Short mmCIF file of C-alpha atoms and ligand atoms in Angstrom, two decimals:
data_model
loop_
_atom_site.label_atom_id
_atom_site.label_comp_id
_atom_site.label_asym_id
_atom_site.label_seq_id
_atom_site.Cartn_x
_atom_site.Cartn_y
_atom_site.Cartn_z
CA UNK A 745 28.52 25.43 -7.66
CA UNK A 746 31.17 23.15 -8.29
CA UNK A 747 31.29 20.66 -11.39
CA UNK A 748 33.17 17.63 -13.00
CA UNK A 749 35.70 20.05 -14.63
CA UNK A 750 36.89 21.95 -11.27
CA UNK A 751 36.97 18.51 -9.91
CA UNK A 752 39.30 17.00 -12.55
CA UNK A 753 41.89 19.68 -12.02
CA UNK A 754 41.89 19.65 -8.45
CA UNK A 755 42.86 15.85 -8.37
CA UNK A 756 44.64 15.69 -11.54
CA UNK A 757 43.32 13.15 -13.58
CA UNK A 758 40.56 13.17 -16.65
CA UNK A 759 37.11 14.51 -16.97
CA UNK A 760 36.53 11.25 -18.69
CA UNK A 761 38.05 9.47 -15.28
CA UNK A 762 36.14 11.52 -13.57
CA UNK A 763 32.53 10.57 -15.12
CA UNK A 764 33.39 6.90 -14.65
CA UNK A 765 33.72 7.03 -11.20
CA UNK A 766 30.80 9.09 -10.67
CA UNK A 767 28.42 6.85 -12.98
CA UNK A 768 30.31 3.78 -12.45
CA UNK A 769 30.60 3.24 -16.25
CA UNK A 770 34.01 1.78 -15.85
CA UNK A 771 37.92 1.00 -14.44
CA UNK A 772 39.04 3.54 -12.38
CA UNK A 773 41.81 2.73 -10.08
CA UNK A 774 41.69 2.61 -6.10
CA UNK A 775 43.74 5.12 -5.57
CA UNK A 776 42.67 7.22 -7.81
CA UNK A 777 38.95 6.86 -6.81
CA UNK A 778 40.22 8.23 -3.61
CA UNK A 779 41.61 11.27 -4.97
CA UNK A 780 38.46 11.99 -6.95
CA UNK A 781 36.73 11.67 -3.83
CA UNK A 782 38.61 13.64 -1.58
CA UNK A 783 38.07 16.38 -3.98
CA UNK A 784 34.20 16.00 -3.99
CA UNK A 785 34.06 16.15 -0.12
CA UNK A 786 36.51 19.37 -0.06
CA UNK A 787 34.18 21.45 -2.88
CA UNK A 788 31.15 19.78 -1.29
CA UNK A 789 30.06 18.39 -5.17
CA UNK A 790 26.82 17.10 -5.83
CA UNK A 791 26.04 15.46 -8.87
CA UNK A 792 23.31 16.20 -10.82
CA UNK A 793 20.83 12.98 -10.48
CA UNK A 794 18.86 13.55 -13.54
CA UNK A 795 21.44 14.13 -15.53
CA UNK A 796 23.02 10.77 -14.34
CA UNK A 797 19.95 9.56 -14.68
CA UNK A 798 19.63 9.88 -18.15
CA UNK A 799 23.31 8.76 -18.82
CA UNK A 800 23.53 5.43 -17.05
CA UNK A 801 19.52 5.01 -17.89
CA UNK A 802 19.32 3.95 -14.37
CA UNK A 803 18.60 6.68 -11.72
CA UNK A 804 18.11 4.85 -8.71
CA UNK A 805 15.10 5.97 -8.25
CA UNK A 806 11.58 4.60 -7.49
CA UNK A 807 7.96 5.87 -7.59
CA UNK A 808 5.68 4.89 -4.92
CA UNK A 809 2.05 5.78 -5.38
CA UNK A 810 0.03 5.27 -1.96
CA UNK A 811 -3.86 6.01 -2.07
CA UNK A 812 -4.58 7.00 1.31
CA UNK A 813 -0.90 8.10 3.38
CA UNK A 814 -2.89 9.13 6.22
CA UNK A 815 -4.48 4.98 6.57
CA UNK A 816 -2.47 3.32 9.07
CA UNK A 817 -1.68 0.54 6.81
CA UNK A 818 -0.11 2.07 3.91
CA UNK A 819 2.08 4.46 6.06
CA UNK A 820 3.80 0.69 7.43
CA UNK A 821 3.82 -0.19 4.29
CA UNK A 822 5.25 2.51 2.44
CA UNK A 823 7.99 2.53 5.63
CA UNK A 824 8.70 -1.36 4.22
CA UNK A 825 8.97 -0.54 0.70
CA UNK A 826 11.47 2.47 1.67
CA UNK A 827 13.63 0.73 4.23
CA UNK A 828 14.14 -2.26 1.72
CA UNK A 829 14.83 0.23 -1.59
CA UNK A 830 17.58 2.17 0.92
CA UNK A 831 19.26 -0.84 1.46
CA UNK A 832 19.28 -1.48 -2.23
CA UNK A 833 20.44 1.63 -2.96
CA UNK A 834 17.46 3.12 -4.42
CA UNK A 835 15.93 6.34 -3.01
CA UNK A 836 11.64 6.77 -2.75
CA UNK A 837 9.23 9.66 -4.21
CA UNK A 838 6.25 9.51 -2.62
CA UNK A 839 3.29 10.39 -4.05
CA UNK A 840 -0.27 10.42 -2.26
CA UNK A 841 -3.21 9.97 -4.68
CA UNK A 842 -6.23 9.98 -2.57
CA UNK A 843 -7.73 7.82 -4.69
CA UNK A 844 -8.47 10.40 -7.26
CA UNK A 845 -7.50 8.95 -10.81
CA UNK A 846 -6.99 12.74 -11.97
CA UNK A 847 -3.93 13.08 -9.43
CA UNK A 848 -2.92 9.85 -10.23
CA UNK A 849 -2.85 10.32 -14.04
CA UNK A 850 -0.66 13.85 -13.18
CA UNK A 851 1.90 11.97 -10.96
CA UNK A 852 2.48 9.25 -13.56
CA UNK A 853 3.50 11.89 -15.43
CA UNK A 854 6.09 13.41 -12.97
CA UNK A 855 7.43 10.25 -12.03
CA UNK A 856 8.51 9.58 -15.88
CA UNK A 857 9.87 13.20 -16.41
CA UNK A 858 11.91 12.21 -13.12
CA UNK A 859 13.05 9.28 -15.33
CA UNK A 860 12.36 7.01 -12.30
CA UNK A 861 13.48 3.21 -12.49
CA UNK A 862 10.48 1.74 -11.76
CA UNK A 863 6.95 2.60 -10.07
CA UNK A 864 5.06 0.87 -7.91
CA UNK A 865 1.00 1.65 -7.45
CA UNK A 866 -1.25 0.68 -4.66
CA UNK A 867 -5.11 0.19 -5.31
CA UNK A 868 -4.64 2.14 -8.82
CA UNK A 869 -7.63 4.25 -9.93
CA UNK A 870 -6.42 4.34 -13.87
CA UNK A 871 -6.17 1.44 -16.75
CA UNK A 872 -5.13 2.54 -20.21
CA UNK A 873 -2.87 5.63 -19.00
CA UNK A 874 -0.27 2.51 -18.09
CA UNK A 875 -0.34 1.04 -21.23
CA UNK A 876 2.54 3.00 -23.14
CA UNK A 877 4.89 2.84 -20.09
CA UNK A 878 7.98 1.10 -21.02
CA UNK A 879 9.86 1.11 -17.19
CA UNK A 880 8.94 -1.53 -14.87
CA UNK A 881 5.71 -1.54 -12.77
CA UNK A 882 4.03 -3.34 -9.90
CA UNK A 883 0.41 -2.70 -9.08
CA UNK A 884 -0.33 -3.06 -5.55
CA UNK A 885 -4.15 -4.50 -5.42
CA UNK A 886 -5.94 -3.61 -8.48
CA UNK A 887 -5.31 -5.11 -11.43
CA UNK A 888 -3.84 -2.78 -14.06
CA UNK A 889 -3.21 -5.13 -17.12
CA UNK A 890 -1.69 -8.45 -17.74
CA UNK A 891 1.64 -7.15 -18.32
CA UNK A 892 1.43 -5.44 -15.26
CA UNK A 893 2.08 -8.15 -11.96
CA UNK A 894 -0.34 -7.64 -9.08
CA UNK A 895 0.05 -8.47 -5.41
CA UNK A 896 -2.33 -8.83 -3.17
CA UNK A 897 -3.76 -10.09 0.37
CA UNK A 898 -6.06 -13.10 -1.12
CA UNK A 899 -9.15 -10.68 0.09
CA UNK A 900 -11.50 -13.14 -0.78
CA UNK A 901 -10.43 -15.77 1.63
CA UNK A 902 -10.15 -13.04 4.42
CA UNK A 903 -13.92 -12.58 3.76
CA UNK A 904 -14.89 -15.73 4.45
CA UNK A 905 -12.29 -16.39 7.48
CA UNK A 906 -14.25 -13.00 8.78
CA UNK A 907 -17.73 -14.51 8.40
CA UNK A 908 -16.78 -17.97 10.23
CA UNK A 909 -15.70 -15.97 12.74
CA UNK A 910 -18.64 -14.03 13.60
CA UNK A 911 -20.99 -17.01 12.36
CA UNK A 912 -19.07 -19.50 15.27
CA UNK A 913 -19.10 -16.72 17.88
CA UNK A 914 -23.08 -16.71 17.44
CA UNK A 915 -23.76 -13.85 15.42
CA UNK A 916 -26.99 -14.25 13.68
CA UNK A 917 -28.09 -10.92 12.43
CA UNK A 918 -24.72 -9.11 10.80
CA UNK A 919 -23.68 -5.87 9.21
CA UNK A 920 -20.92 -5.54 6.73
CA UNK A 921 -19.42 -2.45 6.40
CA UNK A 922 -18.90 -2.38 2.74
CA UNK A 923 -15.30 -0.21 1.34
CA UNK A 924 -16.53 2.11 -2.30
CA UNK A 925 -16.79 0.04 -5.29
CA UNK A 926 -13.41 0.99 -7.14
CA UNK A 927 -11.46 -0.83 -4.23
CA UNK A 928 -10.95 -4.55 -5.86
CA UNK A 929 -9.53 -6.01 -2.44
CA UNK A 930 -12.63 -4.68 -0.71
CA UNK A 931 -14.80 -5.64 -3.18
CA UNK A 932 -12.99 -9.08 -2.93
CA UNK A 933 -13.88 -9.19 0.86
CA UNK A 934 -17.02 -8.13 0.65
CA UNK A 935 -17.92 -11.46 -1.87
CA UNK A 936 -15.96 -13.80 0.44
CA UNK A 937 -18.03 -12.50 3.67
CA UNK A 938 -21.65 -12.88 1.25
CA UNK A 939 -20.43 -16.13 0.07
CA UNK A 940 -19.62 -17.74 3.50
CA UNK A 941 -22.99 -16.24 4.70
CA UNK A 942 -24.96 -17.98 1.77
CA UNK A 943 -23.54 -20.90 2.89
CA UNK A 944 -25.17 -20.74 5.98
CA UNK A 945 -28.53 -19.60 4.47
CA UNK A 946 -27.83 -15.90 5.90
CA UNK A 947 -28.32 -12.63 4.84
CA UNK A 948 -26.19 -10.17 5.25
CA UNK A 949 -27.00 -6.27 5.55
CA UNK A 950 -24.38 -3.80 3.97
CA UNK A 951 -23.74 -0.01 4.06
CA UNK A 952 -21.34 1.24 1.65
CA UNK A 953 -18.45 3.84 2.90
CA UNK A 954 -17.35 5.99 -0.09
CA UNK A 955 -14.03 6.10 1.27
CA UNK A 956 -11.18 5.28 3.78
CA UNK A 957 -9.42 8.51 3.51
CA UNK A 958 -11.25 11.08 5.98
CA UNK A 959 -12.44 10.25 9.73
CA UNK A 960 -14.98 12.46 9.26
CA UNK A 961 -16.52 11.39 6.25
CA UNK A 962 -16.39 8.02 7.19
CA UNK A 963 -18.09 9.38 10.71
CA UNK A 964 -21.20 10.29 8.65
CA UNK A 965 -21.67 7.87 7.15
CA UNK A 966 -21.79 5.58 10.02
CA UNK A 967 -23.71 8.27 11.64
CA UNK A 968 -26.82 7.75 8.92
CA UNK A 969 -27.20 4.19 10.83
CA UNK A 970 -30.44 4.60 12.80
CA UNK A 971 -31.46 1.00 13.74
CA UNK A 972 -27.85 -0.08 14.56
CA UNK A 973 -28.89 -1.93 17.96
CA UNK A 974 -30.97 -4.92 15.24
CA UNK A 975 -27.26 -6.25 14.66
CA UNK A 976 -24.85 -8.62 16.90
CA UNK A 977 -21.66 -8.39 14.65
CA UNK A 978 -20.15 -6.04 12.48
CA UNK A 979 -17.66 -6.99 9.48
CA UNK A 980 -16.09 -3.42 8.62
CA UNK A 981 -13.64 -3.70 5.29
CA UNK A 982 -10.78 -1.83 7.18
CA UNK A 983 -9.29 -1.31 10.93
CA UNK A 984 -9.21 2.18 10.44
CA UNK A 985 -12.94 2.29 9.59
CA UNK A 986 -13.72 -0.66 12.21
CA UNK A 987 -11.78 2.21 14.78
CA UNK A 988 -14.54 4.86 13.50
CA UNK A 989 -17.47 2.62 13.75
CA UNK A 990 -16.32 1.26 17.20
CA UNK A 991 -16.24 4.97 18.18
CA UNK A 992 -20.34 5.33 16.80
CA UNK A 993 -21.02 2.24 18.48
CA UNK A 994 -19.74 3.61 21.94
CA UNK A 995 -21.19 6.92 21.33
CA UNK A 996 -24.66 4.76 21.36
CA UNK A 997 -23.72 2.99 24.75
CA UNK A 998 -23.47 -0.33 22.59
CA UNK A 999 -21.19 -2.88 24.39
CA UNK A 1000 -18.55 -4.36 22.93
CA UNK A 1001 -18.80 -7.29 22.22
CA UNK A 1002 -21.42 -7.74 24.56
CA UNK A 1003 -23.85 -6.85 22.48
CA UNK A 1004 -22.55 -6.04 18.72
CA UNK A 1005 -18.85 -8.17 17.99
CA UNK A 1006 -16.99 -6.41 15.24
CA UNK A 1007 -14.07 -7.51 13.28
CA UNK A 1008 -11.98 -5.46 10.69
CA UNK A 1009 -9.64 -6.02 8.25
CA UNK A 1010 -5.44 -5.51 8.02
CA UNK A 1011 -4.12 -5.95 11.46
CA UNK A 1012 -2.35 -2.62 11.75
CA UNK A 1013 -1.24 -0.92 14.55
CA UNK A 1014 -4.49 0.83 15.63
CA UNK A 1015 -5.67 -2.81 16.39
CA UNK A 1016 -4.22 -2.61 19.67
CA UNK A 1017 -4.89 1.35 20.32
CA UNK A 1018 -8.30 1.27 20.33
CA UNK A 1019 -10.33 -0.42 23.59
CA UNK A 1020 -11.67 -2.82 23.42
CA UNK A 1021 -8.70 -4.50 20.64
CA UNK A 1022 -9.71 -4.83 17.48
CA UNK A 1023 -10.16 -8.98 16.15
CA UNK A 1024 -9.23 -8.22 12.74
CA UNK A 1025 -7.69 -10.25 9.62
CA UNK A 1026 -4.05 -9.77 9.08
CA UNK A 1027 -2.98 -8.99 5.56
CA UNK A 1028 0.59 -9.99 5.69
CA UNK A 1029 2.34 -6.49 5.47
CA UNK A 1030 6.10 -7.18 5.48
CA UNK A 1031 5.52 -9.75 3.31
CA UNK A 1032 3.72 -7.64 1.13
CA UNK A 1033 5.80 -4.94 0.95
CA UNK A 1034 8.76 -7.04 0.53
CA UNK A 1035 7.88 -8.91 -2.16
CA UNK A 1036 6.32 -5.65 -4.04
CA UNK A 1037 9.72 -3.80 -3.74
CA UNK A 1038 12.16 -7.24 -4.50
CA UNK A 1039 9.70 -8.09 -7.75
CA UNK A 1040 10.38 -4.01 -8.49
CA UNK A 1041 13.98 -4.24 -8.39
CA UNK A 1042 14.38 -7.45 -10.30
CA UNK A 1043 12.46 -6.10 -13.16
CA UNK A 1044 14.59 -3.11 -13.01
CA UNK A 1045 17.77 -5.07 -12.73
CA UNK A 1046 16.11 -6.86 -15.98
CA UNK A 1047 15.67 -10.56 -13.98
CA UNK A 1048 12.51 -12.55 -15.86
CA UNK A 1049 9.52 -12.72 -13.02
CA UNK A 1050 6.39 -14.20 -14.22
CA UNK A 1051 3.58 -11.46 -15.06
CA UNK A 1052 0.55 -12.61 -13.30
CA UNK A 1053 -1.42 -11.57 -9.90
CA UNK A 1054 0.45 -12.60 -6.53
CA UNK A 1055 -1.86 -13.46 -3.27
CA UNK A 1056 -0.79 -13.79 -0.20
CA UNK A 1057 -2.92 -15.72 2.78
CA UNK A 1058 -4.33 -13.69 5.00
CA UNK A 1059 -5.66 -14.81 8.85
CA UNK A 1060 -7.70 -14.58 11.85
CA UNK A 1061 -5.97 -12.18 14.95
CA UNK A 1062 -8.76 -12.80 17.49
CA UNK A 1063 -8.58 -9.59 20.04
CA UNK A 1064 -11.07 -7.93 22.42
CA UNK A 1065 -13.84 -7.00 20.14
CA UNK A 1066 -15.33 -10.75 19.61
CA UNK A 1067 -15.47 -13.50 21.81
CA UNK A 1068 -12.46 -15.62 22.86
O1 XLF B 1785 -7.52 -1.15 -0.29
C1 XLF B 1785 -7.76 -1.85 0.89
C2 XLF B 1785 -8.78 -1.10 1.72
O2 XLF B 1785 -8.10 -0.61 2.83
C3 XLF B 1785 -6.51 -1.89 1.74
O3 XLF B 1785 -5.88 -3.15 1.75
C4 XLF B 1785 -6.99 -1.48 3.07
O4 XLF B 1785 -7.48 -2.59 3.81
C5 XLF B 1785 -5.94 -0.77 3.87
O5 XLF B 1785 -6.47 -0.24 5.04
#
């Protein structure tokens, strides 16, 4: 394989000239930048990132930690956060955690011995194993530290905008599909959706789903539902469990919404794939992923963005699955 040396001679100027234009450490001229050049694309050079890495202490680089790649909702938004990075000029590993704080300890690791730039984390599953990280990080949902900025959907609020729903379409006896305990945004929704209800001088009936990561384990656990018929309206913490449930409820012969109304939570795409469409509560997913990846690059690029926990409004997309 080629190397800085072979490509020196062949276009006649400095190793020292050389590493500048490759690391962009410094003046080189125009026309000598397209010598050097000429000579990479004829002996079909290419550099060696980490090594760059380590010399400009930048390596353009970024890891993204997704939970769940297979949900619906973090494959759009992992597409955001790498469309925006490319145009930045920063490439994306990807790194799927399933939730499991074991494999997300292990690919904290690898992402530092890949000297990345930065990291970014959705719904992170560890605490103290970020504290001695010195490159930049944003935490996507859960709250890591208070040196550590989180964004979110304002869950919460989407709760409660999920309950009025249901409440003002005449829903009287209601099932919330609950998401597992470690997820803060679900958590988040779940509290909004009990609060509204209290409100109203309602209880509310829960199941809890132990995870959004397998169909099928999901499908058991909705399966364990024997007196499902008592309900009119479902609150389910995701779409892609709200698609599994609606498939149950079919199963059953239960009409929808004729006779259970069922509302889920991120407006992704499945909303419209499944029949009858899926009334759900947008989180605001460019936005989200936007802002995760700009805040990321400023803090790489060393700009000064206030540490503290972003929310973002989330609303009402009334489809098929409650009444108009
Ligand atoms: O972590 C929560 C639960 O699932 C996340 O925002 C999602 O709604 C994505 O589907």
């Amino acid at each position: 394989m080629s190397n800085i040396r072979e490509i020196a001679k062949k276009a006649g100027v400095g190793i020292a000239t050389v590493s500048r234009y490759l690391n962009e450490t410094g003046y080189v001229s125009d026309e000598v930048k397209v010598k050097i050049q000429k000579v990479i694309e004829e002996l079909n050079y290419k550099p060696n990132a980490l090594a760059r890495a380590i010399f400009t202490k930048n390596s353009k680089t970024i890891g993204l930690m997704v939970p769940n790649i297979s949900n619906p909702f973090f494959n759009q938004m992992a597409s955001i956060i790498e469309e925006y990075a490319s145009n930045m000029g920063y490439n994306i590993l990807l790194c799927n955690t399933d939730d499991n704080e074991e494999k997300e300890k292990k690919y904290l690791d690898v992402l530092q011995s890949h000297r990345v730039a930065g990291i970014i984390v959705s719904r992170s599953q560890c605490g103290e194993e970020y504290k001695n990280i010195e490159i930049p990080i944003v935490s996507f949902e859960n709250h890591i530290s208070d040196k550590i900025i989180t964004i979110s959907s304002d869950n919460y609020q989407g709760g409660r905008i999920a309950f009025e729903h249901l409440y003002e379409k005449g829903c009287r006896k209601i099932l919330h599909v609950r998401g597992p305990q470690t997820f803060e945004a679900t958590e988040l929704r779940f509290k909004g959706f009990v609060d509204g209800a209290k409100e109203k001088n309602l209880e509310i009936d829960y199941i809890e789903f132990e995870s959004d990561f397998q169909v099928k384990m999901l499908k058991e656990n909705i399966e364990s539902i024997k007196n499902i018929r008592d309900y009119d309206g479902i609150f389910v913490f995701n779409d892609i469990a709200a698609a599994t449930v609606m498939k149950f409820l079919k199963k059953r012969g239960v009409k929808i919404p004729e006779e259970i109304q069922i509302i889920g939570f991120d407006n992704s795409f499945i909303c419209e794939l499944v029949h009858p469409s899926l009334t759900t509560i947008s989180q605001p997913i460019q936005n989200l992923g936007k802002t995760t990846i700009e805040f990321l690059i400023g803090l790489i690029h060393g700009e000064e963005i206030p540490i503290k926990d972003y929310l973002m409004e989330t609303k009402l997309i009334k489809r098929e699955t409650t009444y108009s």
